Amino acid sequence: MTGKENENMLKIENLHVRVAGKEILKGLSLEVKAGEVHAIMGPNGAGKSTLGNVLAGREGYEVTQGSVVYGDKNLLELEPEERAAEGVFLAFQYPVEIPGVNNTYFLRAALNAQRKHRGEAELDSMQFLKRVREKLAVLHLKDELLHRAVNEGFSGGEKKRNEIFQMALLEPKLAILDETDSGLDIDALKMVADGVNAMRSPERAFLVVTHYQRLLDYIVPDVVHVLADGRIVESGDAGLAHKLEEHGYAWVAGRQAPAEAVAGGV
Amino acid sequence: MSAPLLEEFGRGDAREREESWRYSKTALRALAQQDYAVADARAALPDTLLEQFDWAATRGRRVVVVNGVFSEAHSDISGVGASVTVGESAGNAYSIRIDGDIERPMHVVYANVPSAQSSRWQANVEVTVVSGRARVIEQFIGAQGESVLGSLRRRYDLADATQLDLVSLCELPESVAMYRLVEARVGAKARLHTTHVLLGGRLQRLDFQVDLAGSEARLESRGVFALRGRDHADTQLDVRHLARDTACDVVWRGVADARARGIFRGAITVAQGADGSDAKLSNKNLLLSSSAEIDTQPALEIYADEVKAAHGATVGQIDERALFYLRSRGIPLAVARRMMVTAFCAEALAGIGDADLRELLAQRVQAVLPAE
């Protein structure tokens, strides 16, 4: 295990992605090491959500160029469920309501499918519930949510906390948070941040996608990237997020590619 | 060409029959083109069929009908108690009379057993609930082989203030076709709760007509069809509100994969004078393949005053967003699809009080999709 924290967990090179015939990512490159928290910031329409979706394996995202290596695997060749079992987790910007599928049943099916894929023993319902209760407490979620259908009738905040609860339960190696802070009040934001911070470890990496700097006051990133027009245009330490807050995204676009910014705006 | 079978199968005049068979005309014609021998009532039941119905929970309360004929050898009604009388008359006609509560369900099995050539059978069954509350589980099964065409007419007569819970599972192999006509009459303050599950079959047709004949009579009809391969299932439900303050609540779900064909027509008529009636119908359908087809047709005719009526019917596809959500958590595609199908049909099975039975039906329904 020695030196593991210095290995690349995720290496994205020159990634081009088309959605519905339109190129959204235009040569994105990014390296994430185990133990690191990377924030991806950027204006609306820059491709932030596309990045999360393409890493999780959503259909309709066509990779036309570039590569994504996760550990020693070509991530793009894996089915979404294989990516999950290999430790990739996407916290959805818009968690999906699934009427008729019980939350507990869903979570246990998910956890055991992943364990089975990894050759680990499946958890029985007692072991499973014990683990669930521990994680619920961290997110201040009520037991009652377990008995409902997946996300059905959950408030916006409950849905987002439920995503982080699932992350805590599934213990991924690479967690991608897609605008988990959007629509959250300050208390819910803190709960989400507590949930993430509790899970920070040398073996785990986070990709925190956000539009605002606010979440990064609570989840302090190691690296901040600015994504604009399908590429990373600037990277820096946590201080970069504050500069962005002060100057807006136009400032970065202007620094990186003045001619384009003048021509196309942001 | 299909005229003889069309005359035999269905209700109403020639035009009504023609209309009600419009989506299944070709399938019926194919059946009519075959020659049939009379099905062998003494045919031995293959072990695969015996296993399907030999439930420990219903031993001693089981009636087995093989190719339309009551089977002494396989039936055992030693445990039904004094409140149930099973009678038999000539010409494959039977009656079941229920007088007084029966705590545990009667299990009535209709087995289709093939002969060396195409064969067919017919039977008539009358169930009368004179008093109390009764539970009946019907099961239609069949063995693969030469084609069998079964035809069963039943009457359910619910006296005033009685209650019948009927669960009907019809799971047929592709060589078996069945026509079922169910006519029910529900008396004042009586309640009929039915759950129909239709699986498989070259052609299965269910004509289900319910007369809410006494005031405050009530029908809750639940149903699911789950079809694959070239299965073809056609349900025609007719509910007639004939008295004041009657109510019906219809919830049906349909799922079709591969080249299967499903039809659901739900017609509710509120007759003149049936004031204060309440009619609800919901029919939702899920297409799992681009070659599958489902036709749904809700119909409401109201001739009374102060009636509450609501109906809705949809045909859609599996929610890809939900499917991706499940997969993104590590659930394999085949399992995720089965979960979605189970969830889709859950509302129609929720009314079954017996959890084991509910689970059995849910499992049979989700088996419409391959496991891996």
Coordinates of N, CA, C and O in Angstrom, one line a residue, chain A residues 148-257:
Chain A
R148 N -39.5 4.3 2.0 CA -40.2 4.9 0.9 C -39.5 4.4 -0.4 O -38.5 3.7 -0.4
A149 N -40.2 4.7 -1.5 CA -39.6 4.4 -2.8 C -38.4 5.3 -3.1 O -38.3 6.4 -2.5
V150 N -37.5 4.9 -3.9 CA -36.3 5.6 -4.2 C -36.6 7.1 -4.6 O -37.2 7.3 -5.6
N151 N -36.2 8.0 -3.7 CA -36.3 9.5 -4.0 C -37.7 10.0 -4.1 O -38.0 11.1 -4.3
E152 N -38.7 9.1 -4.0 CA -40.1 9.5 -4.3 C -40.6 10.4 -3.2 O -40.6 10.0 -2.0
G153 N -41.1 11.5 -3.5 CA -41.6 12.5 -2.6 C -40.6 13.1 -1.7 O -40.9 13.7 -0.7
F154 N -39.3 12.9 -2.0 CA -38.2 13.5 -1.1 C -38.2 15.0 -1.5 O -38.4 15.3 -2.7
S155 N -37.8 15.8 -0.5 CA -37.6 17.2 -0.8 C -36.3 17.3 -1.6 O -35.5 16.3 -1.6
G156 N -36.0 18.5 -2.2 CA -34.8 18.7 -2.9 C -33.6 18.4 -2.0 O -32.6 17.7 -2.4
G157 N -33.6 18.9 -0.8 CA -32.5 18.7 0.2 C -32.3 17.2 0.5 O -31.2 16.7 0.6
E158 N -33.5 16.5 0.7 CA -33.4 15.1 1.1 C -32.8 14.3 0.0 O -32.1 13.3 0.2
K159 N -33.2 14.6 -1.3 CA -32.6 13.9 -2.4 C -31.1 14.0 -2.4 O -30.4 13.0 -2.7
K160 N -30.6 15.2 -2.2 CA -29.2 15.5 -2.3 C -28.5 14.7 -1.1 O -27.4 14.1 -1.3
R161 N -29.1 14.8 0.1 CA -28.5 14.1 1.2 C -28.5 12.6 1.0 O -27.6 11.9 1.4
N162 N -29.6 12.2 0.3 CA -29.7 10.7 0.0 C -28.6 10.3 -0.9 O -28.1 9.2 -0.8
E163 N -28.2 11.1 -1.8 CA -27.0 10.8 -2.7 C -25.8 10.6 -1.8 O -25.0 9.7 -2.1
I164 N -25.6 11.5 -0.9 CA -24.3 11.4 -0.1 C -24.4 10.2 0.9 O -23.4 9.5 1.1
F165 N -25.6 9.9 1.3 CA -25.9 8.7 2.1 C -25.5 7.5 1.4 O -24.8 6.6 1.9
Q166 N -26.0 7.4 0.1 CA -25.6 6.3 -0.7 C -24.1 6.2 -0.9 O -23.6 5.1 -0.9
M167 N -23.5 7.3 -1.1 CA -22.0 7.3 -1.3 C -21.4 6.8 0.0 O -20.5 5.9 -0.1
A168 N -21.9 7.2 1.2 CA -21.3 6.7 2.4 C -21.4 5.2 2.5 O -20.6 4.5 3.0
L169 N -22.6 4.7 2.1 CA -22.9 3.3 2.2 C -22.0 2.5 1.2 O -21.6 1.4 1.6
L170 N -21.9 3.0 0.0 CA -21.2 2.2 -1.0 C -19.7 2.3 -1.0 O -19.0 1.6 -1.6
E171 N -19.2 3.3 -0.2 CA -17.8 3.5 0.0 C -16.9 3.4 -1.3 O -16.1 2.6 -1.5
P172 N -17.2 4.4 -2.3 CA -16.5 4.3 -3.5 C -15.0 4.8 -3.4 O -14.7 5.4 -2.4
K173 N -14.3 4.5 -4.4 CA -12.9 5.0 -4.4 C -12.8 6.4 -5.1 O -12.0 7.2 -4.7
L174 N -13.7 6.6 -6.1 CA -13.7 7.9 -6.8 C -15.2 8.4 -6.7 O -16.0 7.8 -7.3
A175 N -15.4 9.5 -6.0 CA -16.7 10.0 -5.9 C -16.8 11.3 -6.7 O -16.0 12.2 -6.5
I176 N -17.8 11.4 -7.6 CA -18.0 12.6 -8.4 C -19.3 13.2 -7.9 O -20.4 12.6 -7.9
L177 N -19.2 14.4 -7.4 CA -20.4 15.1 -6.9 C -20.8 16.2 -7.9 O -20.1 17.2 -8.1
D178 N -21.9 16.0 -8.6 CA -22.4 16.9 -9.6 C -23.3 17.9 -9.1 O -24.5 17.6 -8.9
E179 N -22.8 19.1 -8.8 CA -23.6 20.2 -8.3 C -24.5 19.7 -7.1 O -25.7 20.1 -7.1
T180 N -23.9 19.0 -6.2 CA -24.7 18.5 -5.1 C -25.1 19.7 -4.2 O -26.1 19.6 -3.5
D181 N -24.5 20.8 -4.3 CA -24.8 22.0 -3.5 C -26.0 22.8 -4.1 O -26.6 23.5 -3.3
S182 N -26.3 22.5 -5.3 CA -27.4 23.4 -5.9 C -28.7 23.1 -5.2 O -29.1 21.9 -5.0
G183 N -29.4 24.2 -4.9 CA -30.7 24.0 -4.2 C -30.7 23.7 -2.7 O -31.7 23.3 -2.2
L184 N -29.5 23.7 -2.1 CA -29.4 23.3 -0.7 C -29.4 24.6 0.2 O -28.7 25.5 -0.2
D185 N -30.1 24.5 1.3 CA -29.9 25.6 2.3 C -28.6 25.3 3.1 O -28.0 24.3 2.9
I186 N -28.2 26.3 3.9 CA -26.9 26.2 4.5 C -26.8 25.0 5.5 O -25.7 24.4 5.5
D187 N -27.9 24.6 6.1 CA -27.8 23.5 7.0 C -27.5 22.2 6.3 O -26.7 21.4 6.6
A188 N -28.3 22.1 5.2 CA -28.2 20.8 4.3 C -26.8 20.8 3.7 O -26.1 19.8 3.6
L189 N -26.3 22.0 3.3 CA -25.0 22.1 2.7 C -23.9 21.6 3.7 O -23.0 20.9 3.3
K190 N -24.1 22.0 5.0 CA -23.1 21.6 6.0 C -23.2 20.0 6.2 O -22.1 19.4 6.4
M191 N -24.4 19.5 6.2 CA -24.5 18.1 6.4 C -23.8 17.3 5.2 O -23.2 16.3 5.4
V192 N -24.1 17.8 4.0 CA -23.4 17.2 2.9 C -21.9 17.3 3.0 O -21.2 16.3 2.8
A193 N -21.4 18.4 3.4 CA -20.0 18.6 3.5 C -19.4 17.7 4.6 O -18.4 17.1 4.5
D194 N -20.2 17.6 5.8 CA -19.7 16.7 6.8 C -19.6 15.3 6.3 O -18.7 14.5 6.7
G195 N -20.6 14.9 5.5 CA -20.6 13.5 5.0 C -19.4 13.3 4.1 O -18.8 12.2 4.2
V196 N -19.1 14.3 3.3 CA -17.9 14.1 2.4 C -16.6 14.1 3.2 O -15.8 13.3 3.0
N197 N -16.5 15.1 4.1 CA -15.3 15.2 4.9 C -15.0 14.0 5.7 O -13.8 13.5 5.9
A198 N -16.1 13.4 6.2 CA -15.9 12.1 7.0 C -15.3 11.0 6.2 O -14.8 10.1 6.7
M199 N -15.5 11.1 4.9 CA -15.1 10.0 4.0 C -13.7 10.3 3.4 O -13.2 9.4 2.7
R200 N -13.2 11.5 3.6 CA -11.9 11.8 3.0 C -10.8 10.8 3.6 O -10.8 10.6 4.8
S201 N -10.1 10.2 2.7 CA -9.0 9.3 3.1 C -8.0 9.2 2.1 O -8.2 9.6 0.9
P202 N -6.8 8.6 2.4 CA -5.7 8.6 1.4 C -6.0 7.6 0.3 O -5.4 7.7 -0.8
E203 N -7.0 6.8 0.4 CA -7.3 5.8 -0.7 C -8.4 6.3 -1.6 O -8.8 5.7 -2.6
R204 N -9.0 7.5 -1.2 CA -10.3 7.9 -1.9 C -10.1 9.3 -2.5 O -9.4 10.1 -1.9
A205 N -10.6 9.5 -3.7 CA -10.5 10.8 -4.3 C -11.9 11.3 -4.6 O -12.9 10.5 -4.7
F206 N -12.0 12.6 -4.6 CA -13.3 13.3 -4.9 C -13.2 14.3 -6.1 O -12.1 15.0 -6.2
L207 N -14.2 14.3 -6.9 CA -14.3 15.3 -7.9 C -15.5 16.1 -7.6 O -16.6 15.5 -7.7
V208 N -15.4 17.3 -7.1 CA -16.5 18.1 -6.7 C -16.9 19.1 -7.8 O -16.1 20.1 -8.0
V209 N -18.0 18.9 -8.5 CA -18.4 19.8 -9.5 C -19.3 20.8 -8.9 O -20.3 20.4 -8.3
T210 N -19.0 22.1 -9.1 CA -19.9 23.1 -8.5 C -19.8 24.4 -9.3 O -18.8 24.7 -10.0
H211 N -20.9 25.1 -9.2 CA -21.0 26.4 -9.9 C -20.5 27.5 -9.0 O -20.0 28.5 -9.4
Y212 N -20.7 27.3 -7.7 CA -20.4 28.3 -6.7 C -19.2 27.9 -5.8 O -19.0 26.7 -5.5
Q213 N -18.6 28.9 -5.2 CA -17.5 28.6 -4.3 C -17.9 28.2 -2.9 O -17.1 27.6 -2.2
R214 N -19.2 28.5 -2.6 CA -19.7 28.3 -1.2 C -19.4 26.9 -0.7 O -18.9 26.8 0.5
L215 N -19.7 25.9 -1.4 CA -19.5 24.5 -1.0 C -18.0 24.3 -0.6 O -17.7 23.5 0.4
L216 N -17.1 25.0 -1.3 CA -15.7 24.7 -1.1 C -15.2 25.4 0.2 O -14.0 25.2 0.6
D217 N -16.0 26.2 0.9 CA -15.7 26.7 2.2 C -15.7 25.5 3.2 O -15.1 25.6 4.2
Y218 N -16.6 24.6 2.9 CA -16.8 23.4 3.8 C -16.0 22.2 3.4 O -15.6 21.4 4.2
I219 N -15.9 22.0 2.1 CA -15.1 20.9 1.6 C -13.9 21.6 0.9 O -14.0 22.0 -0.2
V220 N -12.8 21.6 1.6 CA -11.7 22.4 1.1 C -10.9 21.5 0.1 O -10.4 20.5 0.5
P221 N -10.8 21.9 -1.1 CA -10.2 21.1 -2.2 C -8.7 21.2 -2.2 O -8.1 22.3 -1.7
D222 N -8.0 20.2 -2.7 CA -6.6 20.3 -2.9 C -6.3 21.1 -4.2 O -5.3 21.8 -4.2
V223 N -7.1 20.8 -5.2 CA -6.9 21.5 -6.5 C -8.2 22.0 -7.0 O -9.3 21.4 -6.8
V224 N -8.2 23.2 -7.5 CA -9.4 23.8 -8.2 C -9.1 23.9 -9.7 O -8.0 24.4 -10.1
H225 N -10.1 23.4 -10.5 CA -9.9 23.6 -11.9 C -11.1 24.5 -12.4 O -12.2 24.4 -11.9
V226 N -10.8 25.3 -13.4 CA -11.9 26.0 -14.1 C -12.1 25.4 -15.4 O -11.2 25.2 -16.2
L227 N -13.4 25.0 -15.6 CA -13.8 24.4 -16.9 C -14.6 25.4 -17.6 O -15.6 25.9 -17.1
A228 N -14.1 25.7 -18.8 CA -14.8 26.7 -19.7 C -14.8 26.2 -21.1 O -13.7 25.8 -21.6
D229 N -15.9 26.2 -21.7 CA -16.0 25.8 -23.1 C -15.4 24.5 -23.4 O -14.7 24.3 -24.4
G230 N -15.6 23.5 -22.5 CA -15.2 22.1 -22.8 C -13.7 21.8 -22.5 O -13.3 20.7 -22.8
R231 N -13.0 22.7 -21.8 CA -11.6 22.4 -21.5 C -11.3 23.0 -20.1 O -12.0 23.9 -19.6
I232 N -10.3 22.4 -19.5 CA -9.8 23.0 -18.2 C -8.9 24.2 -18.7 O -7.9 24.0 -19.4
V233 N -9.3 25.4 -18.2 CA -8.5 26.6 -18.7 C -7.6 27.1 -17.6 O -6.8 28.0 -17.9
E234 N -7.8 26.7 -16.4 CA -7.0 27.2 -15.3 C -7.0 26.2 -14.1 O -8.1 25.6 -13.9
S235 N -5.9 26.0 -13.5 CA -5.9 25.1 -12.3 C -5.1 25.8 -11.2 O -4.2 26.6 -11.5
G236 N -5.5 25.6 -10.0 CA -4.8 26.2 -8.9 C -5.1 25.6 -7.6 O -5.8 24.6 -7.5
D237 N -4.7 26.2 -6.5 CA -5.1 25.7 -5.2 C -6.5 26.3 -4.8 O -7.1 27.0 -5.6
A238 N -6.8 26.1 -3.5 CA -8.2 26.5 -3.0 C -8.4 28.0 -3.2 O -9.5 28.5 -3.3
G239 N -7.3 28.8 -3.3 CA -7.4 30.2 -3.4 C -8.0 30.6 -4.7 O -8.7 31.7 -4.8
L240 N -7.9 29.7 -5.7 CA -8.4 30.1 -7.0 C -10.0 30.2 -7.0 O -10.5 31.1 -7.7
A241 N -10.6 29.4 -6.1 CA -12.1 29.5 -6.0 C -12.5 30.9 -5.5 O -13.5 31.4 -6.0
H242 N -11.7 31.4 -4.6 CA -12.0 32.7 -4.0 C -11.8 33.8 -5.1 O -12.6 34.8 -5.2
K243 N -10.7 33.7 -5.9 CA -10.5 34.6 -6.9 C -11.7 34.7 -7.9 O -12.1 35.7 -8.4
L244 N -12.2 33.4 -8.2 CA -13.3 33.3 -9.1 C -14.5 34.0 -8.6 O -15.3 34.7 -9.3
E245 N -14.7 33.8 -7.3 CA -15.9 34.4 -6.6 C -15.8 35.9 -6.8 O -16.8 36.6 -7.0
E246 N -14.6 36.4 -6.6 CA -14.4 37.9 -6.7 C -14.6 38.5 -8.1 O -15.3 39.4 -8.3
H247 N -13.9 37.7 -9.1 CA -13.8 38.3 -10.4 C -14.8 37.7 -11.4 O -14.9 38.3 -12.5
G248 N -15.4 36.6 -11.1 CA -16.3 36.0 -12.1 C -15.6 35.1 -13.1 O -14.3 35.2 -13.2
Y249 N -16.3 34.4 -13.9 CA -15.6 33.5 -14.8 C -15.0 34.2 -16.0 O -14.1 33.7 -16.6
A250 N -15.5 35.3 -16.3 CA -15.0 36.1 -17.5 C -13.5 36.4 -17.3 O -12.8 36.4 -18.3
W251 N -13.2 36.5 -16.1 CA -11.8 36.8 -15.7 C -10.8 35.7 -16.2 O -9.8 35.9 -16.8
V252 N -11.3 34.5 -15.9 CA -10.4 33.3 -16.3 C -10.4 33.2 -17.8 O -9.4 33.0 -18.4
A253 N -11.6 33.2 -18.4 CA -11.7 33.1 -19.8 C -10.8 34.1 -20.5 O -10.1 33.9 -21.5
G254 N -10.8 35.3 -20.0 CA -10.0 36.4 -20.5 C -8.6 36.1 -20.4 O -7.8 36.4 -21.4
R255 N -8.1 35.6 -19.3 CA -6.7 35.3 -19.1 C -6.2 34.2 -20.1 O -5.1 34.3 -20.6
Q256 N -7.1 33.2 -20.2 CA -6.7 32.0 -21.0 C -6.7 32.2 -22.5 O -5.8 31.9 -23.2
A257 N -7.8 32.7 -22.9 CA -8.0 32.9 -24.4 C -8.7 34.2 -24.7 O -9.8 34.2 -25.0

